Amino acid sequence: MPESERPDQPGGYDPVGPREGEAMSPTGQGGAMDLALEEAESVEGVGKTGGPGGSGEKARSLWSDAWHQLRRNPVFLVSSLLILFLVVISIWPQLIASGDPLQCDLSKSQEGSSPGHPFGYDTQGCDVYTRTVHGARASITVGICATVGAALLGSVFGGLAGFFGGWGDSLLSRVADIFFGIPVVLGGLVFLSVVTSTTVWPVVGFIVLLGWPQIARIARGSVITAKQNDYVQAARALGAGNGRMLLRHVAPNAVAPVIVVATIALGTYIALEATLSFLGVGLRPPTVSWGIDISNAASQIRNAPHMLLYPAGALSITVLAFIMLGDAVRDALDPKLR
């Protein structure tokens, strides 16, 4: 036997191979066996650490991944802090404005800013600063209540129609088409002109009535996409009922687009309330609203522009904050936009 093939020589061929319980060791010659061993060790290391970097982190869910991204998004942080401030002052306006928004002094009509009254006075002699702060309550209340109502109604109808299909799906589509054909402002003029209530609820009801079809279409399409996934088909094959599949498997994976649309729509609903109040068919005195103040200041814009500047600025900042929040949430929940 040649010396190069003797098992007792370095690098020689051992026909028996490694003994039982003995690990395979590299030959040191860079051959195919060494390459295979290196690849196996690399795969084993990845399996132990959970990733090539050895971080050991588990895969995050959609919601935890979205929250991880939102916390690092300055747009989300700024808009969230601004919305939190608006919600706080809408609940407790006395924190930053101790005056009465309905207490007026005609002798100070249209006067500019003065100590203790930085925004000046309106035509009736009311403090513009106090009315601007107290006006946040009506706008925020209408926006949140209308969004919750439209989201719940649209999600239920759209989700059921998309999951079961059939004649219910066709009926929902035709009804939604009817509501989409109604002009919002014209519908508000007709619907709210016959209402004599001075509360926010007629305006909320009108916005919900015209707002749910948009969310219903989003929910329907999202449910149709989610119910075609493999895990839903597997649950159906294992005998899961329609209720369990809809609540446990389809709805949690179809709700993200609805949240995004509802967040952006909230700012739109606030602007719609101000528009209807400006036209005189939305909120009405003695309710304090930015739309009412803007309507009263429109005719005096040349003589007293401060009457229009501050309530209009507060309205614009509020709508912009909710739209920015919706854009940030959309970017976080949609992996295609990353």
PDB file of C-alpha atoms in Angstrom, residues 47-177:
ATOM      1  CA  GLY A  47     -30.458  28.252  13.728  1.00  0.00           C
ATOM      2  CA  LYS A  48     -29.161  28.815  17.263  1.00  0.00           C
ATOM      3  CA  THR A  49     -28.970  32.595  17.201  1.00  0.00           C
ATOM      4  CA  GLY A  50     -32.143  33.235  15.195  1.00  0.00           C
ATOM      5  CA  GLY A  51     -30.438  35.177  12.407  1.00  0.00           C
ATOM      6  CA  PRO A  52     -27.160  35.701  10.632  1.00  0.00           C
ATOM      7  CA  GLY A  53     -26.207  38.489  13.023  1.00  0.00           C
ATOM      8  CA  GLY A  54     -26.698  36.301  16.057  1.00  0.00           C
ATOM      9  CA  SER A  55     -29.233  38.671  17.612  1.00  0.00           C
ATOM     10  CA  GLY A  56     -31.645  35.952  18.674  1.00  0.00           C
ATOM     11  CA  GLU A  57     -34.689  38.200  18.067  1.00  0.00           C
ATOM     12  CA  LYS A  58     -37.970  36.564  17.185  1.00  0.00           C
ATOM     13  CA  ALA A  59     -39.914  37.674  14.115  1.00  0.00           C
ATOM     14  CA  ARG A  60     -42.234  40.561  15.007  1.00  0.00           C
ATOM     15  CA  SER A  61     -45.921  40.606  14.134  1.00  0.00           C
ATOM     16  CA  LEU A  62     -47.452  43.248  11.896  1.00  0.00           C
ATOM     17  CA  TRP A  63     -48.653  45.346  14.830  1.00  0.00           C
ATOM     18  CA  SER A  64     -45.424  45.167  16.839  1.00  0.00           C
ATOM     19  CA  ASP A  65     -43.411  45.947  13.723  1.00  0.00           C
ATOM     20  CA  ALA A  66     -45.686  48.899  12.943  1.00  0.00           C
ATOM     21  CA  TRP A  67     -45.364  50.236  16.498  1.00  0.00           C
ATOM     22  CA  HIS A  68     -41.585  49.829  16.308  1.00  0.00           C
ATOM     23  CA  GLN A  69     -41.536  51.974  13.169  1.00  0.00           C
ATOM     24  CA  LEU A  70     -44.044  54.545  14.451  1.00  0.00           C
ATOM     25  CA  ARG A  71     -41.943  55.258  17.533  1.00  0.00           C
ATOM     26  CA  ARG A  72     -39.087  56.329  15.271  1.00  0.00           C
ATOM     27  CA  ASN A  73     -41.226  58.436  12.940  1.00  0.00           C
ATOM     28  CA  PRO A  74     -41.051  62.151  13.849  1.00  0.00           C
ATOM     29  CA  VAL A  75     -44.259  62.858  11.911  1.00  0.00           C
ATOM     30  CA  PHE A  76     -46.142  60.391  14.098  1.00  0.00           C
ATOM     31  CA  LEU A  77     -44.649  61.773  17.313  1.00  0.00           C
ATOM     32  CA  VAL A  78     -45.404  65.415  16.486  1.00  0.00           C
ATOM     33  CA  SER A  79     -48.954  64.731  15.274  1.00  0.00           C
ATOM     34  CA  SER A  80     -49.697  62.456  18.255  1.00  0.00           C
ATOM     35  CA  LEU A  81     -48.531  65.053  20.780  1.00  0.00           C
ATOM     36  CA  LEU A  82     -50.565  67.738  19.031  1.00  0.00           C
ATOM     37  CA  ILE A  83     -53.690  65.577  18.947  1.00  0.00           C
ATOM     38  CA  LEU A  84     -53.209  64.659  22.606  1.00  0.00           C
ATOM     39  CA  PHE A  85     -53.024  68.365  23.471  1.00  0.00           C
ATOM     40  CA  LEU A  86     -56.200  69.084  21.473  1.00  0.00           C
ATOM     41  CA  VAL A  87     -58.079  66.239  23.164  1.00  0.00           C
ATOM     42  CA  VAL A  88     -57.001  67.426  26.615  1.00  0.00           C
ATOM     43  CA  ILE A  89     -58.111  71.016  26.037  1.00  0.00           C
ATOM     44  CA  SER A  90     -61.377  69.827  24.504  1.00  0.00           C
ATOM     45  CA  ILE A  91     -62.118  67.940  27.722  1.00  0.00           C
ATOM     46  CA  TRP A  92     -60.728  70.548  30.121  1.00  0.00           C
ATOM     47  CA  PRO A  93     -60.577  73.902  28.313  1.00  0.00           C
ATOM     48  CA  GLN A  94     -60.304  75.655  31.689  1.00  0.00           C
ATOM     49  CA  LEU A  95     -56.686  74.507  31.899  1.00  0.00           C
ATOM     50  CA  ILE A  96     -55.570  77.234  29.499  1.00  0.00           C
ATOM     51  CA  ALA A  97     -58.678  79.455  29.183  1.00  0.00           C
ATOM     52  CA  SER A  98     -60.483  80.314  32.392  1.00  0.00           C
ATOM     53  CA  GLY A  99     -62.966  82.770  30.861  1.00  0.00           C
ATOM     54  CA  ASP A 100     -66.522  82.193  29.665  1.00  0.00           C
ATOM     55  CA  PRO A 101     -66.819  81.979  25.845  1.00  0.00           C
ATOM     56  CA  LEU A 102     -70.389  83.311  26.008  1.00  0.00           C
ATOM     57  CA  GLN A 103     -69.561  86.355  28.133  1.00  0.00           C
ATOM     58  CA  CYS A 104     -69.301  89.347  25.801  1.00  0.00           C
ATOM     59  CA  ASP A 105     -68.887  93.112  26.103  1.00  0.00           C
ATOM     60  CA  LEU A 106     -70.117  95.162  23.129  1.00  0.00           C
ATOM     61  CA  SER A 107     -67.956  98.100  24.156  1.00  0.00           C
ATOM     62  CA  LYS A 108     -64.891  96.051  23.151  1.00  0.00           C
ATOM     63  CA  SER A 109     -66.266  94.970  19.761  1.00  0.00           C
ATOM     64  CA  GLN A 110     -63.534  94.101  17.241  1.00  0.00           C
ATOM     65  CA  GLU A 111     -60.740  95.387  19.470  1.00  0.00           C
ATOM     66  CA  GLY A 112     -57.269  93.939  18.977  1.00  0.00           C
ATOM     67  CA  SER A 113     -55.095  92.102  21.451  1.00  0.00           C
ATOM     68  CA  SER A 114     -54.695  93.434  24.975  1.00  0.00           C
ATOM     69  CA  PRO A 115     -53.173  92.152  28.236  1.00  0.00           C
ATOM     70  CA  GLY A 116     -55.030  88.990  29.210  1.00  0.00           C
ATOM     71  CA  HIS A 117     -56.760  88.816  25.818  1.00  0.00           C
ATOM     72  CA  PRO A 118     -54.036  87.968  23.270  1.00  0.00           C
ATOM     73  CA  PHE A 119     -56.399  87.234  20.369  1.00  0.00           C
ATOM     74  CA  GLY A 120     -58.588  90.318  20.779  1.00  0.00           C
ATOM     75  CA  TYR A 121     -62.387  90.466  20.598  1.00  0.00           C
ATOM     76  CA  ASP A 122     -64.992  89.576  17.976  1.00  0.00           C
ATOM     77  CA  THR A 123     -67.974  91.589  16.755  1.00  0.00           C
ATOM     78  CA  GLN A 124     -70.051  90.828  19.851  1.00  0.00           C
ATOM     79  CA  GLY A 125     -67.166  91.679  22.172  1.00  0.00           C
ATOM     80  CA  CYS A 126     -66.411  88.060  23.055  1.00  0.00           C
ATOM     81  CA  ASP A 127     -62.837  86.993  23.797  1.00  0.00           C
ATOM     82  CA  VAL A 128     -61.501  85.289  20.632  1.00  0.00           C
ATOM     83  CA  TYR A 129     -58.876  83.325  22.575  1.00  0.00           C
ATOM     84  CA  THR A 130     -61.447  81.807  24.926  1.00  0.00           C
ATOM     85  CA  ARG A 131     -63.807  80.930  22.087  1.00  0.00           C
ATOM     86  CA  THR A 132     -60.984  79.383  20.066  1.00  0.00           C
ATOM     87  CA  VAL A 133     -59.973  77.140  22.969  1.00  0.00           C
ATOM     88  CA  HIS A 134     -63.554  76.121  23.803  1.00  0.00           C
ATOM     89  CA  GLY A 135     -64.328  75.557  20.109  1.00  0.00           C
ATOM     90  CA  ALA A 136     -62.026  72.529  20.089  1.00  0.00           C
ATOM     91  CA  ARG A 137     -64.571  70.527  22.109  1.00  0.00           C
ATOM     92  CA  ALA A 138     -67.307  70.572  19.469  1.00  0.00           C
ATOM     93  CA  SER A 139     -64.961  69.860  16.553  1.00  0.00           C
ATOM     94  CA  ILE A 140     -63.094  67.019  18.284  1.00  0.00           C
ATOM     95  CA  THR A 141     -66.361  65.494  19.547  1.00  0.00           C
ATOM     96  CA  VAL A 142     -67.921  65.520  16.078  1.00  0.00           C
ATOM     97  CA  GLY A 143     -64.780  64.126  14.462  1.00  0.00           C
ATOM     98  CA  ILE A 144     -64.248  61.261  16.914  1.00  0.00           C
ATOM     99  CA  CYS A 145     -67.920  60.236  17.228  1.00  0.00           C
ATOM    100  CA  ALA A 146     -68.514  60.377  13.477  1.00  0.00           C
ATOM    101  CA  THR A 147     -65.360  58.378  12.760  1.00  0.00           C
ATOM    102  CA  VAL A 148     -66.202  55.686  15.314  1.00  0.00           C
ATOM    103  CA  GLY A 149     -69.763  55.397  14.039  1.00  0.00           C
ATOM    104  CA  ALA A 150     -68.788  55.265  10.360  1.00  0.00           C
ATOM    105  CA  ALA A 151     -65.946  52.801  11.058  1.00  0.00           C
ATOM    106  CA  LEU A 152     -68.151  50.413  13.047  1.00  0.00           C
ATOM    107  CA  LEU A 153     -71.048  50.551  10.606  1.00  0.00           C
ATOM    108  CA  GLY A 154     -68.858  50.284   7.523  1.00  0.00           C
ATOM    109  CA  SER A 155     -66.679  47.515   8.970  1.00  0.00           C
ATOM    110  CA  VAL A 156     -69.648  45.346   9.927  1.00  0.00           C
ATOM    111  CA  PHE A 157     -71.513  45.728   6.633  1.00  0.00           C
ATOM    112  CA  GLY A 158     -68.423  45.594   4.443  1.00  0.00           C
ATOM    113  CA  GLY A 159     -66.852  42.702   6.343  1.00  0.00           C
ATOM    114  CA  LEU A 160     -69.982  40.543   6.213  1.00  0.00           C
ATOM    115  CA  ALA A 161     -70.567  41.311   2.546  1.00  0.00           C
ATOM    116  CA  GLY A 162     -66.979  40.473   1.619  1.00  0.00           C
ATOM    117  CA  PHE A 163     -66.880  37.273   3.668  1.00  0.00           C
ATOM    118  CA  PHE A 164     -70.201  35.736   2.618  1.00  0.00           C
ATOM    119  CA  GLY A 165     -70.589  37.320  -0.843  1.00  0.00           C
ATOM    120  CA  GLY A 166     -73.735  36.491  -2.782  1.00  0.00           C
ATOM    121  CA  TRP A 167     -76.771  38.746  -2.969  1.00  0.00           C
ATOM    122  CA  GLY A 168     -75.773  40.618   0.205  1.00  0.00           C
ATOM    123  CA  ASP A 169     -72.526  41.707  -1.414  1.00  0.00           C
ATOM    124  CA  SER A 170     -74.343  42.923  -4.513  1.00  0.00           C
ATOM    125  CA  LEU A 171     -76.935  44.793  -2.434  1.00  0.00           C
ATOM    126  CA  LEU A 172     -74.239  46.546  -0.399  1.00  0.00           C
ATOM    127  CA  SER A 173     -72.435  47.631  -3.552  1.00  0.00           C
ATOM    128  CA  ARG A 174     -75.562  49.157  -5.054  1.00  0.00           C
ATOM    129  CA  VAL A 175     -76.522  50.958  -1.816  1.00  0.00           C
ATOM    130  CA  ALA A 176     -72.971  52.322  -1.502  1.00  0.00           C
ATOM    131  CA  ASP A 177     -73.167  53.611  -5.076  1.00  0.00           C
TER     132      ASP A 177
END
